[in-house]
Amino acid sequence: MAHGASIKGSLASQYTITAVATSTPETAKASAKAHGLPEDKGYSSPEDIANDSDVDMVVVSVKPPLHKHGLQEAQEIAGLARKQGVRNFVGLQSRRSPTFVK
């Protein structure tokens, strides 16, 4: 998980990782285990993690070469959120980068 270190580090007092999702069941189980979660909290579909009652927020985080695929998943998640009346937003990690801040 590309941003897991931030969530487990400086943001740990505000957020808890309760589930993870990856592109395959095998990597989802491995990611769950790596984050100290039960295997059944490792999902391989956006629908499944969106339907988990323990999940209050979803962070979509992908490596740059997979951004197009990640965009498709983010759109699916956003659609599910709208359908269920859940607020959602896009956060860009470089929004505070000196390169982009005026």
PDB file of N, CA and C in Angstrom:
ATOM      1  N   MET A   1       0.860  -1.162   0.000  1.00  0.00           N
ATOM      2  CA  MET A   1       0.000   0.000   0.000  1.00  0.00           C
ATOM      3  C   MET A   1       0.910   1.229   0.000  1.00  0.00           C
ATOM      4  N   ALA A   2       0.780   2.003  -1.044  1.00  0.00           N
ATOM      5  CA  ALA A   2       1.685   3.125  -1.258  1.00  0.00           C
ATOM      6  C   ALA A   2       1.658   4.162  -0.146  1.00  0.00           C
ATOM      7  N   HIS A   3       0.527   4.415   0.481  1.00  0.00           N
ATOM      8  CA  HIS A   3       0.439   5.456   1.509  1.00  0.00           C
ATOM      9  C   HIS A   3       0.216   4.874   2.899  1.00  0.00           C
ATOM     10  N   GLY A   4       0.387   3.588   3.026  1.00  0.00           N
ATOM     11  CA  GLY A   4       0.185   2.940   4.320  1.00  0.00           C
ATOM     12  C   GLY A   4       1.088   3.472   5.404  1.00  0.00           C
ATOM     13  N   ALA A   5       2.323   3.793   5.044  1.00  0.00           N
ATOM     14  CA  ALA A   5       3.269   4.307   6.045  1.00  0.00           C
ATOM     15  C   ALA A   5       2.776   5.620   6.642  1.00  0.00           C
ATOM     16  N   SER A   6       2.199   6.483   5.817  1.00  0.00           N
ATOM     17  CA  SER A   6       1.672   7.756   6.328  1.00  0.00           C
ATOM     18  C   SER A   6       0.506   7.527   7.269  1.00  0.00           C
ATOM     19  N   ILE A   7      -0.368   6.614   6.888  1.00  0.00           N
ATOM     20  CA  ILE A   7      -1.549   6.349   7.716  1.00  0.00           C
ATOM     21  C   ILE A   7      -1.138   5.693   9.023  1.00  0.00           C
ATOM     22  N   LYS A   8      -0.164   4.795   8.955  1.00  0.00           N
ATOM     23  CA  LYS A   8       0.301   4.129  10.179  1.00  0.00           C
ATOM     24  C   LYS A   8       1.241   5.010  10.987  1.00  0.00           C
ATOM     25  N   GLY A   9       1.814   6.022  10.371  1.00  0.00           N
ATOM     26  CA  GLY A   9       2.773   6.888  11.056  1.00  0.00           C
ATOM     27  C   GLY A   9       2.125   8.135  11.611  1.00  0.00           C
ATOM     28  N   SER A  10       2.307   9.240  10.909  1.00  0.00           N
ATOM     29  CA  SER A  10       1.866  10.539  11.414  1.00  0.00           C
ATOM     30  C   SER A  10       0.354  10.666  11.544  1.00  0.00           C
ATOM     31  N   LEU A  11      -0.392   9.855  10.836  1.00  0.00           N
ATOM     32  CA  LEU A  11      -1.861   9.947  10.901  1.00  0.00           C
ATOM     33  C   LEU A  11      -2.492   8.868  11.786  1.00  0.00           C
ATOM     34  N   ALA A  12      -1.663   8.078  12.448  1.00  0.00           N
ATOM     35  CA  ALA A  12      -2.163   6.948  13.231  1.00  0.00           C
ATOM     36  C   ALA A  12      -3.129   7.353  14.338  1.00  0.00           C
ATOM     37  N   SER A  13      -2.977   8.551  14.884  1.00  0.00           N
ATOM     38  CA  SER A  13      -3.887   8.970  15.946  1.00  0.00           C
ATOM     39  C   SER A  13      -5.267   9.346  15.407  1.00  0.00           C
ATOM     40  N   GLN A  14      -5.350   9.569  14.088  1.00  0.00           N
ATOM     41  CA  GLN A  14      -6.618   9.973  13.486  1.00  0.00           C
ATOM     42  C   GLN A  14      -7.302   8.855  12.700  1.00  0.00           C
ATOM     43  N   TYR A  15      -6.511   7.904  12.179  1.00  0.00           N
ATOM     44  CA  TYR A  15      -7.065   6.871  11.308  1.00  0.00           C
ATOM     45  C   TYR A  15      -6.525   5.501  11.677  1.00  0.00           C
ATOM     46  N   THR A  16      -7.347   4.490  11.446  1.00  0.00           N
ATOM     47  CA  THR A  16      -6.957   3.099  11.652  1.00  0.00           C
ATOM     48  C   THR A  16      -7.242   2.335  10.374  1.00  0.00           C
ATOM     49  N   ILE A  17      -6.276   1.568   9.923  1.00  0.00           N
ATOM     50  CA  ILE A  17      -6.505   0.730   8.742  1.00  0.00           C
ATOM     51  C   ILE A  17      -7.318  -0.471   9.187  1.00  0.00           C
ATOM     52  N   THR A  18      -8.538  -0.605   8.642  1.00  0.00           N
ATOM     53  CA  THR A  18      -9.425  -1.702   9.028  1.00  0.00           C
ATOM     54  C   THR A  18      -9.589  -2.736   7.930  1.00  0.00           C
ATOM     55  N   ALA A  19      -9.193  -2.385   6.694  1.00  0.00           N
ATOM     56  CA  ALA A  19      -9.296  -3.311   5.567  1.00  0.00           C
ATOM     57  C   ALA A  19      -8.392  -2.806   4.450  1.00  0.00           C
ATOM     58  N   VAL A  20      -8.042  -3.688   3.546  1.00  0.00           N
ATOM     59  CA  VAL A  20      -7.236  -3.324   2.383  1.00  0.00           C
ATOM     60  C   VAL A  20      -7.835  -3.996   1.153  1.00  0.00           C
ATOM     61  N   ALA A  21      -7.513  -3.459  -0.007  1.00  0.00           N
ATOM     62  CA  ALA A  21      -7.961  -4.068  -1.260  1.00  0.00           C
ATOM     63  C   ALA A  21      -6.826  -3.993  -2.268  1.00  0.00           C
ATOM     64  N   THR A  22      -6.649  -5.062  -3.002  1.00  0.00           N
ATOM     65  CA  THR A  22      -5.670  -5.111  -4.082  1.00  0.00           C
ATOM     66  C   THR A  22      -6.356  -5.757  -5.287  1.00  0.00           C
ATOM     67  N   SER A  23      -5.587  -6.015  -6.322  1.00  0.00           N
ATOM     68  CA  SER A  23      -6.199  -6.498  -7.565  1.00  0.00           C
ATOM     69  C   SER A  23      -6.456  -8.001  -7.615  1.00  0.00           C
ATOM     70  N   THR A  24      -5.889  -8.769  -6.694  1.00  0.00           N
ATOM     71  CA  THR A  24      -6.130 -10.224  -6.699  1.00  0.00           C
ATOM     72  C   THR A  24      -6.401 -10.718  -5.282  1.00  0.00           C
ATOM     73  N   PRO A  25      -7.129 -11.809  -5.142  1.00  0.00           N
ATOM     74  CA  PRO A  25      -7.381 -12.354  -3.795  1.00  0.00           C
ATOM     75  C   PRO A  25      -6.097 -12.709  -3.049  1.00  0.00           C
ATOM     76  N   GLU A  26      -5.116 -13.227  -3.770  1.00  0.00           N
ATOM     77  CA  GLU A  26      -3.869 -13.627  -3.125  1.00  0.00           C
ATOM     78  C   GLU A  26      -3.121 -12.427  -2.531  1.00  0.00           C
ATOM     79  N   THR A  27      -2.990 -11.360  -3.327  1.00  0.00           N
ATOM     80  CA  THR A  27      -2.273 -10.187  -2.815  1.00  0.00           C
ATOM     81  C   THR A  27      -3.098  -9.450  -1.761  1.00  0.00           C
ATOM     82  N   ALA A  28      -4.414  -9.533  -1.856  1.00  0.00           N
ATOM     83  CA  ALA A  28      -5.274  -8.907  -0.848  1.00  0.00           C
ATOM     84  C   ALA A  28      -5.070  -9.575   0.508  1.00  0.00           C
ATOM     85  N   LYS A  29      -5.019 -10.909   0.512  1.00  0.00           N
ATOM     86  CA  LYS A  29      -4.784 -11.635   1.769  1.00  0.00           C
ATOM     87  C   LYS A  29      -3.402 -11.317   2.322  1.00  0.00           C
ATOM     88  N   ALA A  30      -2.403 -11.265   1.445  1.00  0.00           N
ATOM     89  CA  ALA A  30      -1.036 -10.957   1.889  1.00  0.00           C
ATOM     90  C   ALA A  30      -0.948  -9.536   2.440  1.00  0.00           C
ATOM     91  N   SER A  31      -1.625  -8.591   1.796  1.00  0.00           N
ATOM     92  CA  SER A  31      -1.614  -7.208   2.268  1.00  0.00           C
ATOM     93  C   SER A  31      -2.309  -7.097   3.619  1.00  0.00           C
ATOM     94  N   ALA A  32      -3.428  -7.782   3.772  1.00  0.00           N
ATOM     95  CA  ALA A  32      -4.131  -7.774   5.064  1.00  0.00           C
ATOM     96  C   ALA A  32      -3.202  -8.294   6.161  1.00  0.00           C
ATOM     97  N   LYS A  33      -2.544  -9.402   5.885  1.00  0.00           N
ATOM     98  CA  LYS A  33      -1.624  -9.989   6.867  1.00  0.00           C
ATOM     99  C   LYS A  33      -0.485  -9.018   7.191  1.00  0.00           C
ATOM    100  N   ALA A  34       0.061  -8.367   6.168  1.00  0.00           N
ATOM    101  CA  ALA A  34       1.163  -7.421   6.364  1.00  0.00           C
ATOM    102  C   ALA A  34       0.758  -6.235   7.243  1.00  0.00           C
ATOM    103  N   HIS A  35      -0.530  -5.908   7.247  1.00  0.00           N
ATOM    104  CA  HIS A  35      -1.022  -4.785   8.056  1.00  0.00           C
ATOM    105  C   HIS A  35      -1.660  -5.245   9.359  1.00  0.00           C
ATOM    106  N   GLY A  36      -1.457  -6.523   9.695  1.00  0.00           N
ATOM    107  CA  GLY A  36      -1.960  -7.036  10.963  1.00  0.00           C
ATOM    108  C   GLY A  36      -3.464  -7.214  10.996  1.00  0.00           C
ATOM    109  N   LEU A  37      -4.061  -7.424   9.824  1.00  0.00           N
ATOM    110  CA  LEU A  37      -5.511  -7.606   9.729  1.00  0.00           C
ATOM    111  C   LEU A  37      -5.830  -9.065   9.434  1.00  0.00           C
ATOM    112  N   PRO A  38      -7.037  -9.519   9.782  1.00  0.00           N
ATOM    113  CA  PRO A  38      -7.450 -10.866   9.386  1.00  0.00           C
ATOM    114  C   PRO A  38      -7.523 -10.963   7.861  1.00  0.00           C
ATOM    115  N   GLU A  39      -7.277 -12.152   7.325  1.00  0.00           N
ATOM    116  CA  GLU A  39      -7.304 -12.339   5.872  1.00  0.00           C
ATOM    117  C   GLU A  39      -8.618 -11.900   5.239  1.00  0.00           C
ATOM    118  N   ASP A  40      -9.727 -12.042   5.971  1.00  0.00           N
ATOM    119  CA  ASP A  40     -11.022 -11.674   5.382  1.00  0.00           C
ATOM    120  C   ASP A  40     -11.211 -10.157   5.269  1.00  0.00           C
ATOM    121  N   LYS A  41     -10.234  -9.392   5.757  1.00  0.00           N
ATOM    122  CA  LYS A  41     -10.266  -7.940   5.580  1.00  0.00           C
ATOM    123  C   LYS A  41      -9.395  -7.512   4.404  1.00  0.00           C
ATOM    124  N   GLY A  42      -8.951  -8.477   3.613  1.00  0.00           N
ATOM    125  CA  GLY A  42      -8.225  -8.214   2.375  1.00  0.00           C
ATOM    126  C   GLY A  42      -9.154  -8.475   1.206  1.00  0.00           C
ATOM    127  N   TYR A  43      -9.528  -7.434   0.493  1.00  0.00           N
ATOM    128  CA  TYR A  43     -10.505  -7.540  -0.594  1.00  0.00           C
ATOM    129  C   TYR A  43      -9.838  -7.410  -1.959  1.00  0.00           C
ATOM    130  N   SER A  44     -10.487  -7.997  -2.958  1.00  0.00           N
ATOM    131  CA  SER A  44      -9.968  -7.876  -4.325  1.00  0.00           C
ATOM    132  C   SER A  44     -10.978  -7.199  -5.250  1.00  0.00           C
ATOM    133  N   SER A  45     -11.982  -6.566  -4.666  1.00  0.00           N
ATOM    134  CA  SER A  45     -12.928  -5.807  -5.492  1.00  0.00           C
ATOM    135  C   SER A  45     -13.356  -4.546  -4.743  1.00  0.00           C
ATOM    136  N   PRO A  46     -13.573  -3.471  -5.486  1.00  0.00           N
ATOM    137  CA  PRO A  46     -14.025  -2.232  -4.836  1.00  0.00           C
ATOM    138  C   PRO A  46     -15.384  -2.391  -4.165  1.00  0.00           C
ATOM    139  N   GLU A  47     -16.240  -3.209  -4.747  1.00  0.00           N
ATOM    140  CA  GLU A  47     -17.577  -3.417  -4.171  1.00  0.00           C
ATOM    141  C   GLU A  47     -17.485  -4.014  -2.777  1.00  0.00           C
ATOM    142  N   ASP A  48     -16.593  -4.995  -2.614  1.00  0.00           N
ATOM    143  CA  ASP A  48     -16.496  -5.679  -1.322  1.00  0.00           C
ATOM    144  C   ASP A  48     -15.980  -4.758  -0.216  1.00  0.00           C
ATOM    145  N   ILE A  49     -14.953  -3.976  -0.501  1.00  0.00           N
ATOM    146  CA  ILE A  49     -14.441  -3.086   0.547  1.00  0.00           C
ATOM    147  C   ILE A  49     -15.450  -1.957   0.829  1.00  0.00           C
ATOM    148  N   ALA A  50     -16.149  -1.509  -0.203  1.00  0.00           N
ATOM    149  CA  ALA A  50     -17.152  -0.455  -0.007  1.00  0.00           C
ATOM    150  C   ALA A  50     -18.326  -0.949   0.826  1.00  0.00           C
ATOM    151  N   ASN A  51     -18.591  -2.238   0.782  1.00  0.00           N
ATOM    152  CA  ASN A  51     -19.713  -2.798   1.541  1.00  0.00           C
ATOM    153  C   ASN A  51     -19.332  -3.261   2.942  1.00  0.00           C
ATOM    154  N   ASP A  52     -18.071  -3.137   3.325  1.00  0.00           N
ATOM    155  CA  ASP A  52     -17.623  -3.527   4.659  1.00  0.00           C
ATOM    156  C   ASP A  52     -18.079  -2.464   5.657  1.00  0.00           C
ATOM    157  N   SER A  53     -18.882  -2.838   6.619  1.00  0.00           N
ATOM    158  CA  SER A  53     -19.427  -1.871   7.586  1.00  0.00           C
ATOM    159  C   SER A  53     -18.356  -1.285   8.503  1.00  0.00           C
ATOM    160  N   ASP A  54     -17.172  -1.895   8.569  1.00  0.00           N
ATOM    161  CA  ASP A  54     -16.082  -1.361   9.381  1.00  0.00           C
ATOM    162  C   ASP A  54     -15.293  -0.273   8.662  1.00  0.00           C
ATOM    163  N   VAL A  55     -15.559  -0.080   7.370  1.00  0.00           N
ATOM    164  CA  VAL A  55     -14.805   0.881   6.570  1.00  0.00           C
ATOM    165  C   VAL A  55     -15.574   2.199   6.491  1.00  0.00           C
ATOM    166  N   ASP A  56     -14.971   3.263   7.011  1.00  0.00           N
ATOM    167  CA  ASP A  56     -15.582   4.596   6.979  1.00  0.00           C
ATOM    168  C   ASP A  56     -15.000   5.463   5.872  1.00  0.00           C
ATOM    169  N   MET A  57     -13.780   5.141   5.451  1.00  0.00           N
ATOM    170  CA  MET A  57     -13.106   5.929   4.427  1.00  0.00           C
ATOM    171  C   MET A  57     -12.254   4.984   3.593  1.00  0.00           C
ATOM    172  N   VAL A  58     -12.186   5.240   2.303  1.00  0.00           N
ATOM    173  CA  VAL A  58     -11.355   4.436   1.410  1.00  0.00           C
ATOM    174  C   VAL A  58     -10.296   5.342   0.801  1.00  0.00           C
ATOM    175  N   VAL A  59      -9.041   4.911   0.884  1.00  0.00           N
ATOM    176  CA  VAL A  59      -7.942   5.618   0.249  1.00  0.00           C
ATOM    177  C   VAL A  59      -7.538   4.791  -0.963  1.00  0.00           C
ATOM    178  N   VAL A  60      -7.686   5.359  -2.141  1.00  0.00           N
ATOM    179  CA  VAL A  60      -7.276   4.671  -3.360  1.00  0.00           C
ATOM    180  C   VAL A  60      -5.851   5.119  -3.655  1.00  0.00           C
ATOM    181  N   SER A  61      -4.950   4.186  -3.608  1.00  0.00           N
ATOM    182  CA  SER A  61      -3.535   4.498  -3.723  1.00  0.00           C
ATOM    183  C   SER A  61      -2.892   3.494  -4.678  1.00  0.00           C
ATOM    184  N   VAL A  62      -2.395   3.987  -5.780  1.00  0.00           N
ATOM    185  CA  VAL A  62      -1.791   3.085  -6.766  1.00  0.00           C
ATOM    186  C   VAL A  62      -0.446   3.625  -7.232  1.00  0.00           C
ATOM    187  N   LYS A  63       0.395   2.725  -7.725  1.00  0.00           N
ATOM    188  CA  LYS A  63       1.683   3.118  -8.288  1.00  0.00           C
ATOM    189  C   LYS A  63       1.435   3.830  -9.612  1.00  0.00           C
ATOM    190  N   PRO A  64       2.251   4.813  -9.959  1.00  0.00           N
ATOM    191  CA  PRO A  64       2.024   5.593 -11.187  1.00  0.00           C
ATOM    192  C   PRO A  64       1.744   4.783 -12.452  1.00  0.00           C
ATOM    193  N   PRO A  65       2.448   3.675 -12.715  1.00  0.00           N
ATOM    194  CA  PRO A  65       2.136   2.941 -13.951  1.00  0.00           C
ATOM    195  C   PRO A  65       0.709   2.371 -13.982  1.00  0.00           C
ATOM    196  N   LEU A  66       0.076   2.290 -12.823  1.00  0.00           N
ATOM    197  CA  LEU A  66      -1.272   1.723 -12.745  1.00  0.00           C
ATOM    198  C   LEU A  66      -2.355   2.781 -12.576  1.00  0.00           C
ATOM    199  N   HIS A  67      -2.011   4.053 -12.707  1.00  0.00           N
ATOM    200  CA  HIS A  67      -2.991   5.121 -12.476  1.00  0.00           C
ATOM    201  C   HIS A  67      -4.244   4.978 -13.318  1.00  0.00           C
ATOM    202  N   LYS A  68      -4.121   4.593 -14.584  1.00  0.00           N
ATOM    203  CA  LYS A  68      -5.321   4.465 -15.417  1.00  0.00           C
ATOM    204  C   LYS A  68      -6.260   3.416 -14.834  1.00  0.00           C
ATOM    205  N   HIS A  69      -5.703   2.266 -14.463  1.00  0.00           N
ATOM    206  CA  HIS A  69      -6.517   1.212 -13.851  1.00  0.00           C
ATOM    207  C   HIS A  69      -7.071   1.702 -12.518  1.00  0.00           C
ATOM    208  N   GLY A  70      -6.242   2.404 -11.747  1.00  0.00           N
ATOM    209  CA  GLY A  70      -6.690   2.943 -10.466  1.00  0.00           C
ATOM    210  C   GLY A  70      -7.810   3.937 -10.635  1.00  0.00           C
ATOM    211  N   LEU A  71      -7.762   4.719 -11.707  1.00  0.00           N
ATOM    212  CA  LEU A  71      -8.833   5.671 -11.993  1.00  0.00           C
ATOM    213  C   LEU A  71     -10.150   4.939 -12.200  1.00  0.00           C
ATOM    214  N   GLN A  72     -10.106   3.847 -12.924  1.00  0.00           N
ATOM    215  CA  GLN A  72     -11.324   3.066 -13.155  1.00  0.00           C
ATOM    216  C   GLN A  72     -11.887   2.540 -11.836  1.00  0.00           C
ATOM    217  N   GLU A  73     -11.016   2.041 -10.969  1.00  0.00           N
ATOM    218  CA  GLU A  73     -11.473   1.558  -9.661  1.00  0.00           C
ATOM    219  C   GLU A  73     -12.015   2.703  -8.810  1.00  0.00           C
ATOM    220  N   ALA A  74     -11.341   3.852  -8.859  1.00  0.00           N
ATOM    221  CA  ALA A  74     -11.810   5.007  -8.089  1.00  0.00           C
ATOM    222  C   ALA A  74     -13.193   5.438  -8.558  1.00  0.00           C
ATOM    223  N   GLN A  75     -13.418   5.388  -9.866  1.00  0.00           N
ATOM    224  CA  GLN A  75     -14.735   5.745 -10.398  1.00  0.00           C
ATOM    225  C   GLN A  75     -15.795   4.754  -9.927  1.00  0.00           C
ATOM    226  N   GLU A  76     -15.435   3.472  -9.866  1.00  0.00           N
ATOM    227  CA  GLU A  76     -16.375   2.465  -9.348  1.00  0.00           C
ATOM    228  C   GLU A  76     -16.707   2.745  -7.883  1.00  0.00           C
ATOM    229  N   ILE A  77     -15.673   3.033  -7.104  1.00  0.00           N
ATOM    230  CA  ILE A  77     -15.876   3.311  -5.681  1.00  0.00           C
ATOM    231  C   ILE A  77     -16.721   4.565  -5.500  1.00  0.00           C
ATOM    232  N   ALA A  78     -16.435   5.603  -6.283  1.00  0.00           N
ATOM    233  CA  ALA A  78     -17.218   6.837  -6.195  1.00  0.00           C
ATOM    234  C   ALA A  78     -18.681   6.569  -6.537  1.00  0.00           C
ATOM    235  N   GLY A  79     -18.917   5.749  -7.544  1.00  0.00           N
ATOM    236  CA  GLY A  79     -20.292   5.393  -7.914  1.00  0.00           C
ATOM    237  C   GLY A  79     -21.001   4.658  -6.786  1.00  0.00           C
ATOM    238  N   LEU A  80     -20.304   3.721  -6.159  1.00  0.00           N
ATOM    239  CA  LEU A  80     -20.886   3.002  -5.023  1.00  0.00           C
ATOM    240  C   LEU A  80     -21.156   3.950  -3.854  1.00  0.00           C
ATOM    241  N   ALA A  81     -20.237   4.875  -3.624  1.00  0.00           N
ATOM    242  CA  ALA A  81     -20.430   5.840  -2.539  1.00  0.00           C
ATOM    243  C   ALA A  81     -21.663   6.695  -2.785  1.00  0.00           C
ATOM    244  N   ARG A  82     -21.800   7.197  -4.015  1.00  0.00           N
ATOM    245  CA  ARG A  82     -22.981   8.005  -4.347  1.00  0.00           C
ATOM    246  C   ARG A  82     -24.257   7.185  -4.155  1.00  0.00           C
ATOM    247  N   LYS A  83     -24.229   5.955  -4.616  1.00  0.00           N
ATOM    248  CA  LYS A  83     -25.412   5.082  -4.520  1.00  0.00           C
ATOM    249  C   LYS A  83     -25.824   4.867  -3.060  1.00  0.00           C
ATOM    250  N   GLN A  84     -24.822   4.793  -2.173  1.00  0.00           N
ATOM    251  CA  GLN A  84     -25.117   4.535  -0.764  1.00  0.00           C
ATOM    252  C   GLN A  84     -25.166   5.819   0.069  1.00  0.00           C
ATOM    253  N   GLY A  85     -25.049   6.968  -0.589  1.00  0.00           N
ATOM    254  CA  GLY A  85     -25.131   8.235   0.127  1.00  0.00           C
ATOM    255  C   GLY A  85     -23.921   8.545   0.986  1.00  0.00           C
ATOM    256  N   VAL A  86     -22.760   8.060   0.583  1.00  0.00           N
ATOM    257  CA  VAL A  86     -21.532   8.266   1.343  1.00  0.00           C
ATOM    258  C   VAL A  86     -20.731   9.386   0.697  1.00  0.00           C
ATOM    259  N   ARG A  87     -20.230  10.322   1.498  1.00  0.00           N
ATOM    260  CA  ARG A  87     -19.405  11.409   0.964  1.00  0.00           C
ATOM    261  C   ARG A  87     -18.073  10.855   0.477  1.00  0.00           C
ATOM    262  N   ASN A  88     -17.541  11.469  -0.581  1.00  0.00           N
ATOM    263  CA  ASN A  88     -16.234  11.061  -1.088  1.00  0.00           C
ATOM    264  C   ASN A  88     -15.546  12.252  -1.722  1.00  0.00           C
ATOM    265  N   PHE A  89     -14.233  12.180  -1.869  1.00  0.00           N
ATOM    266  CA  PHE A  89     -13.467  13.261  -2.476  1.00  0.00           C
ATOM    267  C   PHE A  89     -12.170  12.702  -3.039  1.00  0.00           C
ATOM    268  N   VAL A  90     -11.504  13.487  -3.847  1.00  0.00           N
ATOM    269  CA  VAL A  90     -10.196  13.136  -4.388  1.00  0.00           C
ATOM    270  C   VAL A  90      -9.152  13.983  -3.675  1.00  0.00           C
ATOM    271  N   GLY A  91      -8.161  13.341  -3.120  1.00  0.00           N
ATOM    272  CA  GLY A  91      -7.060  14.046  -2.479  1.00  0.00           C
ATOM    273  C   GLY A  91      -5.786  13.793  -3.263  1.00  0.00           C
ATOM    274  N   LEU A  92      -5.057  14.821  -3.547  1.00  0.00           N
ATOM    275  CA  LEU A  92      -3.823  14.677  -4.304  1.00  0.00           C
ATOM    276  C   LEU A  92      -2.631  14.876  -3.380  1.00  0.00           C
ATOM    277  N   GLN A  93      -1.752  13.894  -3.338  1.00  0.00           N
ATOM    278  CA  GLN A  93      -0.635  13.946  -2.402  1.00  0.00           C
ATOM    279  C   GLN A  93       0.322  15.091  -2.676  1.00  0.00           C
ATOM    280  N   SER A  94       0.433  15.530  -3.900  1.00  0.00           N
ATOM    281  CA  SER A  94       1.403  16.584  -4.196  1.00  0.00           C
ATOM    282  C   SER A  94       0.816  17.983  -4.068  1.00  0.00           C
ATOM    283  N   ARG A  95      -0.404  18.096  -3.569  1.00  0.00           N
ATOM    284  CA  ARG A  95      -1.033  19.414  -3.456  1.00  0.00           C
ATOM    285  C   ARG A  95      -0.252  20.349  -2.549  1.00  0.00           C
ATOM    286  N   ARG A  96       0.555  19.808  -1.652  1.00  0.00           N
ATOM    287  CA  ARG A  96       1.348  20.654  -0.746  1.00  0.00           C
ATOM    288  C   ARG A  96       2.821  20.709  -1.138  1.00  0.00           C
ATOM    289  N   SER A  97       3.145  20.078  -2.249  1.00  0.00           N
ATOM    290  CA  SER A  97       4.516  20.091  -2.731  1.00  0.00           C
ATOM    291  C   SER A  97       4.922  21.515  -3.096  1.00  0.00           C
ATOM    292  N   PRO A  98       6.135  21.943  -2.736  1.00  0.00           N
ATOM    293  CA  PRO A  98       6.590  23.289  -3.091  1.00  0.00           C
ATOM    294  C   PRO A  98       6.514  23.562  -4.595  1.00  0.00           C
ATOM    295  N   THR A  99       6.588  22.512  -5.390  1.00  0.00           N
ATOM    296  CA  THR A  99       6.496  22.685  -6.841  1.00  0.00           C
ATOM    297  C   THR A  99       5.133  23.219  -7.254  1.00  0.00           C
ATOM    298  N   PHE A 100       4.096  22.835  -6.509  1.00  0.00           N
ATOM    299  CA  PHE A 100       2.726  23.204  -6.880  1.00  0.00           C
ATOM    300  C   PHE A 100       2.140  24.335  -6.042  1.00  0.00           C
ATOM    301  N   VAL A 101       2.713  24.586  -4.876  1.00  0.00           N
ATOM    302  CA  VAL A 101       2.193  25.638  -4.001  1.00  0.00           C
ATOM    303  C   VAL A 101       2.734  26.978  -4.458  1.00  0.00           C
ATOM    304  N   LYS A 102       1.829  27.956  -4.590  1.00  0.00           N
ATOM    305  CA  LYS A 102       2.247  29.294  -5.017  1.00  0.00           C
ATOM    306  C   LYS A 102       2.481  30.184  -3.829  1.00  0.00           C
TER     307      LYS A 102
END
